[in-house]
Coordinates of C-alpha atoms and ligand atoms in Angstrom, one line a residue:
Chain B
M1 CA 68.5 53.2 67.1
L2 CA 69.0 54.5 70.7
E3 CA 71.9 52.2 70.9
N4 CA 73.5 53.9 68.0
I5 CA 73.0 57.3 69.5
L6 CA 74.5 56.2 72.8
R7 CA 77.4 54.6 71.0
T8 CA 78.5 57.9 69.4
L9 CA 77.5 60.1 72.3
P10 CA 81.0 60.6 73.7
Q11 CA 82.4 61.7 70.4
V12 CA 79.3 64.0 69.8
L13 CA 79.8 65.6 73.2
F14 CA 83.5 66.2 72.7
D15 CA 83.1 67.7 69.2
G16 CA 80.0 69.7 70.4
I17 CA 81.7 71.1 73.3
T18 CA 84.7 72.1 71.3
L19 CA 82.6 73.8 68.6
G20 CA 80.5 75.3 71.5
T21 CA 83.5 77.0 73.0
V22 CA 84.2 78.6 69.6
Y23 CA 80.6 79.9 69.5
A24 CA 80.9 80.9 73.1
V25 CA 83.9 83.1 72.7
I26 CA 82.3 84.8 69.6
A27 CA 79.1 85.2 71.5
L28 CA 81.0 87.0 74.3
G29 CA 81.8 89.7 71.8
Y30 CA 78.1 90.2 70.9
T31 CA 77.0 90.1 74.5
M32 CA 79.6 92.5 75.8
V33 CA 78.8 95.1 73.2
Y34 CA 75.1 94.6 73.7
G35 CA 75.5 94.9 77.4
I36 CA 77.2 98.2 77.2
L37 CA 75.5 99.9 74.2
K38 CA 72.3 97.9 73.8
L39 CA 73.5 97.5 70.2
I40 CA 73.8 94.3 68.2
N41 CA 77.2 94.6 66.7
F42 CA 76.4 92.9 63.5
A43 CA 79.9 93.3 62.2
H44 CA 81.3 91.0 64.9
G45 CA 81.0 87.9 62.8
E46 CA 83.2 89.7 60.2
I47 CA 85.7 90.6 62.9
F48 CA 86.0 86.9 63.5
M49 CA 86.4 86.2 59.8
T50 CA 89.0 89.0 59.5
G51 CA 90.9 87.4 62.4
A52 CA 90.9 84.1 60.7
F53 CA 92.5 85.6 57.6
I54 CA 95.1 87.7 59.5
G55 CA 96.0 84.7 61.7
T56 CA 96.3 82.4 58.6
A57 CA 98.5 85.0 56.9
I58 CA 100.8 85.2 59.9
L59 CA 101.0 81.4 60.1
L60 CA 101.8 81.2 56.4
A61 CA 104.5 83.8 56.9
F62 CA 105.9 81.7 59.8
S63 CA 105.8 78.7 57.4
S64 CA 107.6 80.5 54.7
L65 CA 110.3 81.5 57.2
G66 CA 110.7 77.9 57.9
W67 CA 109.7 78.3 61.6
I68 CA 107.0 75.7 61.5
G69 CA 108.6 72.4 62.4
T70 CA 111.5 74.0 64.1
L71 CA 109.7 76.1 66.7
P72 CA 107.0 74.6 68.9
I73 CA 103.7 74.9 67.1
I74 CA 101.7 75.9 70.1
I75 CA 103.9 78.9 70.7
L76 CA 103.6 79.9 67.0
V77 CA 99.8 79.7 67.1
L78 CA 99.6 81.6 70.3
V79 CA 101.9 84.3 68.9
A80 CA 99.7 84.5 65.8
M81 CA 96.6 84.7 67.9
F82 CA 98.1 87.4 70.1
L83 CA 99.1 89.6 67.1
T84 CA 95.7 89.0 65.4
A85 CA 93.9 89.9 68.6
G86 CA 95.8 93.2 68.7
V87 CA 94.8 94.0 65.1
T88 CA 91.2 93.0 65.3
G89 CA 90.9 94.7 68.6
A90 CA 92.0 97.9 67.0
I91 CA 89.6 97.4 64.1
G92 CA 86.8 97.0 66.6
V93 CA 87.7 100.2 68.3
G94 CA 87.9 102.0 64.9
I95 CA 84.5 100.6 63.9
E96 CA 82.9 101.9 67.1
R97 CA 84.5 105.3 66.6
I98 CA 83.5 105.7 63.0
A99 CA 80.3 103.7 62.6
Y100 CA 78.6 103.7 66.0
R101 CA 79.6 106.6 68.2
P102 CA 78.2 109.3 65.9
L103 CA 74.9 107.4 65.9
R104 CA 74.8 106.9 69.7
K105 CA 71.8 109.1 70.1
A106 CA 70.1 107.9 66.9
P107 CA 67.5 105.1 66.9
K108 CA 69.0 101.7 67.4
L109 CA 67.8 100.6 64.0
I110 CA 70.1 103.2 62.3
A111 CA 73.1 101.8 64.1
L112 CA 72.1 98.3 63.2
I113 CA 72.1 99.3 59.5
S114 CA 75.5 100.9 59.9
A115 CA 76.7 97.6 61.4
I116 CA 75.4 95.6 58.5
G117 CA 77.2 98.1 56.2
I118 CA 80.4 97.5 58.0
S119 CA 79.9 93.8 57.6
F120 CA 79.8 94.0 53.9
L121 CA 82.7 96.4 53.9
L122 CA 84.9 94.0 55.8
Q123 CA 83.9 91.0 53.6
D124 CA 84.8 92.9 50.5
L125 CA 88.0 94.3 52.0
V126 CA 89.2 90.9 53.0
R127 CA 88.2 89.4 49.7
F128 CA 89.9 92.1 47.7
T129 CA 93.1 91.8 49.8
T130 CA 93.2 88.1 49.6
E131 CA 92.6 88.0 45.9
F132 CA 95.3 90.5 45.4
A133 CA 97.9 88.6 47.5
N134 CA 96.8 85.1 46.6
D135 CA 96.7 84.8 42.8
G136 CA 93.1 85.8 42.5
N137 CA 91.7 83.3 44.9
F138 CA 89.6 84.6 47.7
Y139 CA 89.9 81.6 49.9
L140 CA 93.0 80.8 51.9
I141 CA 94.5 77.5 53.0
G142 CA 96.6 77.6 56.2
P143 CA 99.6 75.4 56.9
E144 CA 98.8 72.1 58.5
L145 CA 99.9 72.3 62.1
F146 CA 98.4 69.6 64.2
K147 CA 98.6 66.4 62.3
S148 CA 98.1 63.7 64.9
N149 CA 94.9 62.2 66.1
I150 CA 94.2 61.1 69.6
N151 CA 92.2 57.9 70.0
V152 CA 90.2 57.2 73.1
P153 CA 89.4 53.5 73.3
L154 CA 86.1 53.9 75.0
S155 CA 84.8 50.5 73.7
K156 CA 87.3 48.8 76.0
M157 CA 85.8 50.6 79.0
A158 CA 82.2 50.0 78.1
S159 CA 81.0 47.7 75.3
F160 CA 78.1 49.9 74.4
L161 CA 80.3 52.8 73.4
S162 CA 82.4 53.3 70.2
D163 CA 85.9 54.6 70.3
A164 CA 86.2 58.3 70.1
S165 CA 88.9 60.1 68.2
F166 CA 89.8 63.7 67.7
K167 CA 92.4 65.8 66.1
T168 CA 95.0 67.4 68.5
S169 CA 93.9 70.7 67.1
F170 CA 90.5 70.2 68.7
L171 CA 92.2 69.8 72.1
F172 CA 94.2 73.0 71.4
V173 CA 91.0 74.9 70.5
L174 CA 89.2 73.7 73.5
V175 CA 91.9 74.5 76.0
T176 CA 92.6 77.9 74.5
A177 CA 89.0 78.9 74.2
V178 CA 88.4 78.0 77.9
A179 CA 91.5 79.9 78.9
L180 CA 90.2 83.0 77.0
M181 CA 86.9 82.8 78.8
I182 CA 88.4 82.4 82.2
I183 CA 90.7 85.4 81.6
L184 CA 87.8 87.5 80.5
D185 CA 85.7 86.5 83.5
V186 CA 88.5 87.5 85.9
F187 CA 89.0 90.7 84.0
V188 CA 85.4 91.7 84.1
N189 CA 84.7 90.7 87.7
K190 CA 88.0 91.4 89.5
T191 CA 89.7 94.5 87.9
K192 CA 89.0 98.2 88.1
W193 CA 88.3 98.6 84.4
G194 CA 86.2 95.4 84.4
M195 CA 84.1 97.1 87.1
A196 CA 83.9 100.2 85.0
M197 CA 82.5 98.1 82.1
R198 CA 79.9 96.6 84.3
A199 CA 79.0 100.0 85.7
V200 CA 78.6 101.6 82.3
A201 CA 76.5 98.6 81.2
Q202 CA 74.2 99.0 84.2
D203 CA 73.9 102.8 84.3
R204 CA 76.0 104.9 82.0
D205 CA 75.2 108.3 83.5
T206 CA 75.8 107.3 87.0
A207 CA 79.1 105.6 86.0
A208 CA 80.2 108.9 84.5
L209 CA 79.3 110.6 87.8
M210 CA 81.7 108.2 89.5
G211 CA 84.5 109.4 87.4
V212 CA 84.4 106.6 84.8
N213 CA 85.4 107.8 81.3
V214 CA 82.5 106.3 79.4
N215 CA 83.9 106.6 75.9
K216 CA 87.2 105.0 77.0
T217 CA 85.2 102.2 78.6
I218 CA 83.2 101.6 75.5
S219 CA 86.3 101.6 73.4
L220 CA 87.9 99.1 75.8
T221 CA 84.8 96.9 75.5
F222 CA 85.0 96.9 71.7
F223 CA 88.7 96.2 71.9
I224 CA 88.3 93.2 74.1
G225 CA 85.3 91.8 72.3
S226 CA 87.0 92.2 68.9
A227 CA 90.3 90.8 70.1
L228 CA 88.5 87.7 71.4
G229 CA 86.6 87.4 68.1
G230 CA 89.8 87.7 66.1
A231 CA 91.7 85.2 68.3
T232 CA 88.8 82.8 67.9
G233 CA 89.0 83.3 64.1
V234 CA 92.6 82.0 64.3
L235 CA 91.5 79.0 66.3
F236 CA 88.9 78.3 63.7
A237 CA 91.4 78.5 60.9
V238 CA 93.8 76.2 62.7
Q239 CA 91.0 73.7 63.2
Y240 CA 89.4 73.8 59.7
G241 CA 92.3 74.7 57.5
T242 CA 90.4 76.5 54.7
I243 CA 88.7 79.8 55.1
D244 CA 86.8 82.2 52.9
P245 CA 85.5 85.8 53.5
Y246 CA 82.0 84.5 54.1
I247 CA 82.6 82.2 57.1
G248 CA 81.7 85.1 59.5
F249 CA 78.1 85.3 58.4
I250 CA 76.7 81.9 59.5
L251 CA 79.1 81.5 62.4
G252 CA 78.3 85.0 63.6
L253 CA 74.6 84.3 63.4
K254 CA 75.0 81.1 65.4
A255 CA 77.2 82.8 68.0
F256 CA 74.6 85.6 68.2
T257 CA 71.9 82.9 68.7
A258 CA 74.1 81.6 71.5
A259 CA 74.2 85.0 73.1
V260 CA 70.4 85.4 72.9
L261 CA 69.9 81.9 74.2
G262 CA 72.0 82.5 77.2
G263 CA 70.5 86.0 77.8
I264 CA 72.1 88.7 75.7
G265 CA 74.2 91.0 77.9
N266 CA 75.0 88.2 80.2
I267 CA 78.6 86.9 79.9
R268 CA 78.1 83.5 81.6
G269 CA 74.9 83.2 79.6
A270 CA 76.9 83.5 76.3
V271 CA 79.1 80.7 77.4
L272 CA 76.2 78.4 78.3
G273 CA 74.4 79.3 75.1
G274 CA 77.5 78.6 73.0
L275 CA 77.9 75.2 74.5
I276 CA 74.3 74.2 74.1
I277 CA 74.3 75.3 70.4
G278 CA 77.5 73.5 69.7
V279 CA 76.3 70.2 71.3
V280 CA 72.9 70.3 69.7
E281 CA 74.5 71.0 66.3
M282 CA 76.9 68.1 66.6
F283 CA 74.2 65.8 67.9
A284 CA 72.1 66.7 64.9
A285 CA 74.9 66.1 62.5
A286 CA 75.6 62.7 64.0
N287 CA 72.0 61.4 64.4
L288 CA 69.6 63.3 62.1
S289 CA 69.8 60.7 59.5
T290 CA 69.3 57.8 61.9
L291 CA 66.5 59.6 63.7
T292 CA 64.6 60.4 60.6
N293 CA 65.2 57.2 58.8
H294 CA 67.5 58.8 56.3
V295 CA 64.9 61.4 55.2
I296 CA 66.8 64.3 56.6
G297 CA 70.5 64.3 56.4
A298 CA 73.3 65.8 58.5
E299 CA 73.5 68.8 56.2
Y300 CA 70.4 70.2 57.9
K301 CA 72.3 70.5 61.2
D302 CA 72.5 74.3 60.9
V303 CA 68.8 74.7 61.1
F304 CA 68.8 73.7 64.7
A305 CA 70.6 76.7 66.0
F306 CA 67.8 78.8 64.5
I307 CA 65.0 76.6 65.7
I308 CA 66.4 77.1 69.1
L309 CA 66.6 80.9 68.5
I310 CA 62.9 81.0 67.6
L311 CA 61.9 78.9 70.5
V312 CA 63.8 81.1 72.9
L313 CA 62.4 84.3 71.5
L314 CA 58.9 82.8 71.8
F315 CA 59.1 81.3 75.3
K316 CA 61.9 82.9 77.1
P317 CA 62.9 86.1 75.3
E318 CA 65.2 87.2 78.0
G319 CA 67.3 84.1 77.6
L320 CA 68.3 81.3 80.0
L321 CA 70.3 83.5 82.4
G322 CA 69.0 86.9 81.3
K323 CA 66.8 89.2 83.1
A324 CA 63.6 90.5 81.5
L325 CA 64.7 93.6 79.7
H326 CA 62.7 96.8 79.2
E327 CA 64.1 97.7 75.9
K328 CA 64.5 95.2 73.0
V329 CA 66.2 95.8 69.8
Chain I
M1 CA 86.3 136.8 98.2
T2 CA 85.6 134.5 95.3
H3 CA 82.9 131.9 95.6
L4 CA 83.5 128.2 95.6
L5 CA 80.9 127.8 92.8
E6 CA 79.5 130.6 90.7
V7 CA 76.8 130.2 88.1
K8 CA 76.0 133.0 85.7
N9 CA 73.2 133.2 83.1
L10 CA 73.1 129.5 82.8
V11 CA 70.8 128.2 80.0
S12 CA 70.2 124.5 79.3
H13 CA 68.0 122.8 76.8
Y14 CA 66.6 119.3 76.2
G15 CA 66.3 119.4 72.4
Q16 CA 64.0 122.3 71.8
L17 CA 62.8 122.5 75.4
Q18 CA 64.5 125.2 77.4
A19 CA 64.8 123.9 80.9
L20 CA 66.9 126.6 82.5
R21 CA 66.5 130.3 81.7
E22 CA 69.5 132.3 82.6
I23 CA 69.8 131.3 86.2
N24 CA 72.4 132.9 88.5
F25 CA 73.5 131.7 91.9
H26 CA 76.6 131.0 94.0
I27 CA 77.8 128.8 96.8
D28 CA 80.5 129.7 99.3
E29 CA 82.8 127.3 100.9
G30 CA 81.3 125.6 104.0
E31 CA 77.7 126.5 103.2
I32 CA 74.6 124.4 102.8
V33 CA 72.6 125.9 100.0
S34 CA 69.2 124.6 99.2
L35 CA 67.5 124.7 95.9
I36 CA 63.8 124.2 96.1
G37 CA 60.9 124.2 93.6
G38 CA 58.0 122.1 92.4
N39 CA 58.0 119.3 89.9
G40 CA 59.6 120.1 86.6
A41 CA 61.1 123.4 87.9
G42 CA 64.6 122.5 86.7
K43 CA 66.3 121.5 89.9
S44 CA 67.7 118.2 88.6
T45 CA 68.6 119.9 85.3
T46 CA 70.6 122.4 87.3
L47 CA 72.6 119.7 89.0
K48 CA 73.1 117.8 85.8
S49 CA 74.4 120.9 84.1
L50 CA 76.9 121.4 86.9
S51 CA 78.1 117.7 86.8
G52 CA 78.3 117.6 83.0
L53 CA 75.4 115.2 82.3
V54 CA 73.5 117.9 80.5
N55 CA 75.1 120.1 77.9
V56 CA 75.0 123.8 78.7
T57 CA 73.7 126.0 76.0
S58 CA 75.1 129.3 77.3
G59 CA 76.3 130.9 80.5
E60 CA 79.2 130.3 82.8
I61 CA 79.9 127.9 85.6
K62 CA 83.0 128.5 87.7
F63 CA 84.4 126.2 90.3
L64 CA 87.3 127.6 92.3
D65 CA 87.6 130.3 89.6
K66 CA 88.0 127.7 86.8
S67 CA 85.3 127.3 84.1
I68 CA 83.8 123.8 84.1
V69 CA 81.2 124.5 81.4
N70 CA 80.8 121.4 79.2
L71 CA 83.6 119.4 80.7
L72 CA 82.7 115.7 80.6
P73 CA 81.2 114.2 83.8
H74 CA 84.3 112.2 84.7
Q75 CA 86.5 115.4 84.4
I76 CA 84.2 117.2 86.7
S77 CA 84.1 114.3 89.1
A78 CA 87.9 114.4 89.2
M79 CA 87.6 118.0 90.5
N80 CA 85.8 116.5 93.5
I81 CA 82.4 117.9 92.5
T82 CA 80.2 114.9 93.4
H83 CA 76.6 114.5 92.3
V84 CA 74.2 112.1 94.1
P85 CA 71.5 111.8 91.5
E86 CA 67.8 111.7 91.9
G87 CA 66.5 108.2 92.7
R88 CA 69.9 107.2 94.2
R89 CA 71.0 105.3 91.1
I90 CA 72.8 102.5 92.9
F91 CA 74.3 100.0 90.6
P92 CA 71.7 97.2 91.2
E93 CA 73.8 94.2 90.1
M94 CA 76.8 95.2 92.1
T95 CA 77.5 94.7 95.8
V96 CA 77.6 97.5 98.3
E97 CA 81.4 97.1 98.4
E98 CA 81.6 97.4 94.6
N99 CA 79.4 100.4 94.6
L100 CA 81.7 102.1 97.1
Y101 CA 84.7 101.2 95.1
L102 CA 83.2 102.8 92.1
G103 CA 82.7 106.0 94.1
A104 CA 86.4 106.1 94.5
F105 CA 87.1 105.5 90.8
N106 CA 89.3 108.6 90.7
V107 CA 91.5 107.2 93.5
R108 CA 94.4 104.9 92.8
D109 CA 95.8 104.2 96.3
K110 CA 94.1 101.2 97.9
A111 CA 94.9 102.3 101.4
I112 CA 93.1 105.6 100.8
I113 CA 90.1 103.8 99.5
K114 CA 90.0 101.6 102.6
E115 CA 90.3 104.6 104.8
R116 CA 87.5 106.4 103.1
M117 CA 85.3 103.3 103.3
E118 CA 85.8 103.1 107.0
K119 CA 85.0 106.8 107.4
G120 CA 81.8 106.2 105.5
F121 CA 80.9 103.3 107.8
E122 CA 81.1 105.7 110.7
Y123 CA 78.2 107.7 109.2
F124 CA 76.4 104.6 108.0
P125 CA 77.3 101.6 110.1
I126 CA 74.6 99.5 108.4
L127 CA 76.6 99.4 105.2
K128 CA 79.4 97.5 106.8
K129 CA 77.0 94.7 107.6
R130 CA 75.6 94.7 104.0
L131 CA 79.0 94.8 102.2
H132 CA 78.3 91.8 100.0
Q133 CA 74.6 92.4 99.4
K134 CA 73.6 93.4 95.9
G135 CA 72.7 97.1 95.7
G136 CA 69.4 96.5 94.0
T137 CA 68.2 94.4 96.9
M138 CA 68.6 97.1 99.5
S139 CA 65.7 99.1 100.9
G140 CA 65.1 102.7 99.7
G141 CA 66.6 104.1 102.9
E142 CA 69.7 101.9 102.7
Q143 CA 70.1 102.8 99.1
Q144 CA 70.1 106.5 99.9
M145 CA 72.7 105.9 102.6
L146 CA 74.8 103.9 100.1
A147 CA 74.4 106.7 97.5
I148 CA 75.8 109.3 100.0
A149 CA 78.5 107.0 101.2
R150 CA 79.5 106.3 97.6
A151 CA 79.7 110.0 97.0
L152 CA 81.9 110.5 100.0
M153 CA 84.4 108.0 98.5
N154 CA 85.3 110.8 96.1
Q155 CA 86.1 113.2 99.0
P156 CA 83.8 115.9 97.6
K157 CA 84.6 119.6 97.9
L158 CA 81.1 120.2 96.7
L159 CA 78.5 117.6 97.4
M160 CA 75.3 117.9 95.3
L161 CA 72.3 115.9 96.6
D162 CA 69.2 115.5 94.5
E163 CA 66.1 114.9 96.6
P164 CA 67.7 112.6 99.2
S165 CA 64.5 112.4 101.2
M166 CA 62.3 111.2 98.3
G167 CA 60.2 108.3 99.2
L168 CA 61.6 107.7 102.6
A169 CA 59.9 107.3 106.0
P170 CA 60.0 110.4 108.2
I171 CA 62.4 108.8 110.7
I172 CA 64.9 108.0 108.0
V173 CA 64.5 111.5 106.5
D174 CA 65.4 113.0 109.9
Q175 CA 68.4 110.7 110.0
I176 CA 69.6 111.7 106.5
F177 CA 69.2 115.4 107.2
E178 CA 71.2 115.0 110.4
I179 CA 74.0 113.3 108.5
I180 CA 73.9 116.1 105.9
Q181 CA 74.5 118.6 108.7
E182 CA 77.3 116.5 110.2
L183 CA 79.0 116.2 106.8
N184 CA 78.7 120.0 106.4
K185 CA 80.3 120.5 109.9
S186 CA 83.2 118.2 108.8
G187 CA 83.9 120.8 106.1
I188 CA 81.9 119.6 103.0
T189 CA 80.0 122.3 101.1
I190 CA 76.6 121.1 100.1
L191 CA 74.1 121.9 97.4
L192 CA 70.8 120.3 98.4
V193 CA 67.9 120.0 96.0
E194 CA 64.6 119.2 97.7
Q195 CA 60.9 119.2 97.3
N196 CA 60.7 118.8 101.1
A197 CA 61.2 122.6 101.3
Y198 CA 60.7 123.1 105.0
H199 CA 63.3 120.5 106.0
A200 CA 65.7 121.7 103.4
L201 CA 65.5 125.4 104.3
Q202 CA 65.8 124.6 108.0
I203 CA 69.3 123.3 107.7
A204 CA 70.3 125.6 104.9
D205 CA 72.5 128.7 105.2
R206 CA 70.9 130.1 102.1
G207 CA 68.3 129.0 99.6
Y208 CA 67.0 129.6 96.1
V209 CA 63.6 129.0 94.7
L210 CA 63.3 127.7 91.2
Q211 CA 60.2 127.9 89.1
T212 CA 59.9 126.9 85.4
G213 CA 63.6 127.3 84.9
E214 CA 64.0 130.6 86.6
I215 CA 65.2 131.6 90.1
I216 CA 62.3 133.6 91.5
L217 CA 63.5 134.1 95.1
S218 CA 66.6 133.8 97.2
G219 CA 67.6 134.5 100.7
T220 CA 68.8 132.9 103.9
G221 CA 67.1 129.7 105.0
K222 CA 65.3 131.6 107.7
E223 CA 64.1 134.3 105.5
L224 CA 62.7 131.9 103.0
I225 CA 60.9 129.8 105.6
E226 CA 59.2 133.0 106.8
N227 CA 58.3 134.2 103.4
D228 CA 54.6 134.2 102.8
E229 CA 54.7 133.2 99.1
I230 CA 56.9 130.2 100.0
R231 CA 54.7 129.2 102.9
E232 CA 51.8 129.1 100.5
A233 CA 53.4 127.4 97.6
Y234 CA 55.8 124.9 99.2
L235 CA 55.2 124.7 102.9
A236 CA 51.4 124.3 103.1
Ligands
LIG1 N1 65.8 113.9 79.5 C1 64.9 114.9 79.3 N2 64.4 115.1 78.1 C2 63.5 116.0 77.8 N3 63.0 116.9 78.8 C3 63.4 116.7 80.0 C4 64.4 115.7 80.4 N4 64.7 115.8 81.7 C5 63.9 116.8 82.1 N5 63.2 117.4 81.2 C6 62.2 118.5 81.3 O1 62.9 119.6 81.8 C7 62.2 120.3 82.8 C8 62.9 120.3 84.1 O2 63.1 119.0 84.6 P1 63.9 118.7 85.9 O3 64.0 117.2 86.0 O4 65.1 119.5 86.0 O5 62.8 119.1 87.1 P2 62.9 119.0 88.6 O6 62.9 120.3 89.2 O7 64.1 118.2 89.0 O8 61.6 118.2 88.9 P3 61.3 117.0 90.0 O9 61.1 117.7 91.3 O10 60.0 116.4 89.5 O11 62.4 116.1 90.0 C9 60.8 119.5 82.9 O12 59.9 120.2 82.1 C10 61.1 118.2 82.3 O13 60.0 117.7 81.6
LIG2 MG1 64.4 116.4 89.8

């Protein structure tokens, strides 16, 4: 049994890390907003989903223009991501203005309910628009972009390993997600507005006394978080092909779990949490059946993210890299 | 002559609670004005009303003859009115250097920022040695020095200090008060809020005494130190 697990481990790790980076980038959106407003932006999963639809629509448009196949695919996907990020970023800013800012002095629970309301609104809006534009279907199938597979002949290197293989889209997702995280890290730690974001997160009033425009900084945070979420939606669509308006819910929950696991409010924690959840999930998918003698199948893999969430909340509620917080939502 | 800052019939509330009851005072350019009073008198509320952290219910605040009532804090900060809040409020997760950079958030020119930083190190040489230390790990005295140095990064025309001596050893308090006087000599007008009334009145040109949201006494620093009521209430 152990042999089996070891055999597939390289593949599990690769898939898990790729999935983990997707969770990580979405988790960044939760954690940034929580850091600055102490609010769980429940609608963030839906921003991701909206991004997946906008990106797919753009790619379908490229396809009908005949650009796919003539222009380099990586460039086209990056352009789609960039445009989508702009739109979802703007949606995020709008949501904050309309649904959260008026409630800033209200109890956090009220804002949370407002966030859940926005989630449903986005789901229905996307569903309605898609059905309208897509002959009554609410799911969307994107153009197939990365067709090739890459094989890594691990068994030639070590006889106890199986070969690993992955779609080139995985590699694209991995590289892009890592690049997004590096850009964000540099922005937050090295630029003036990144410093303003950290200052507002640590002490809003004092940041204002320094001359920081707090509302502008909060809008910026929503823009960046939502732009990242939308861009990741495009990555997801590219990787999995078919999307529906409800993909944001479970993915959002898992990404949120990743944020809590790493320590909500902590940017590097979100990345760590995302990677852990991604790897655990893939490990479970590959090995659950073997480990339980076929009693529990791979379809139960989703449970693990939430088991981790419960364990974290019980034993280390501040998360792996988080500090003990005074206020909990 | 018009005053640098003029406050007329200022009223501020926290919800239903009225914290300031029509207070009047002014500050002239180049002065040190001390605002003293016991716990809960409304001293911090006065500073917060001036810097925009608390919404003013009614009344007028004029700085250089312009109304600043209910401007946002960052707009007031851009007018070089700089508030060092009670409890220093250093950004704990940021280095000394980052804290200082934030103090100069209104400034674009990197050369000016560097220059002001060097100027701050002249007053507080210790900060130069601690440049990469996290603010939250500094001692209380060091944090107060950083808080003042950070405020100087904004080149204040009016520097408002809320209880800079709070919780500090006497020797550090003396040092801080000396620096406040030096800053004043260099041309900065100062509004000093203190519970340490004796010290604050000693270095003040003028002072006001606040009690439950009302100004009950005013005069030169010397007059107030010699006032019997004050001796009894604040200097005993
Ligand atoms: N955020 C707040 N919400 C509600 N009431 C407040 C708030 N801040 C201050 N108060 C109340 O307003 C009044 C004035 O408080 P303020 O902080 O201005 O006093 P202070 O003179 O600075 O006192 P201290 O010397 O203790 O700092 C007090 O009665 C206080 O309880
Ligand atoms: Mg006070």
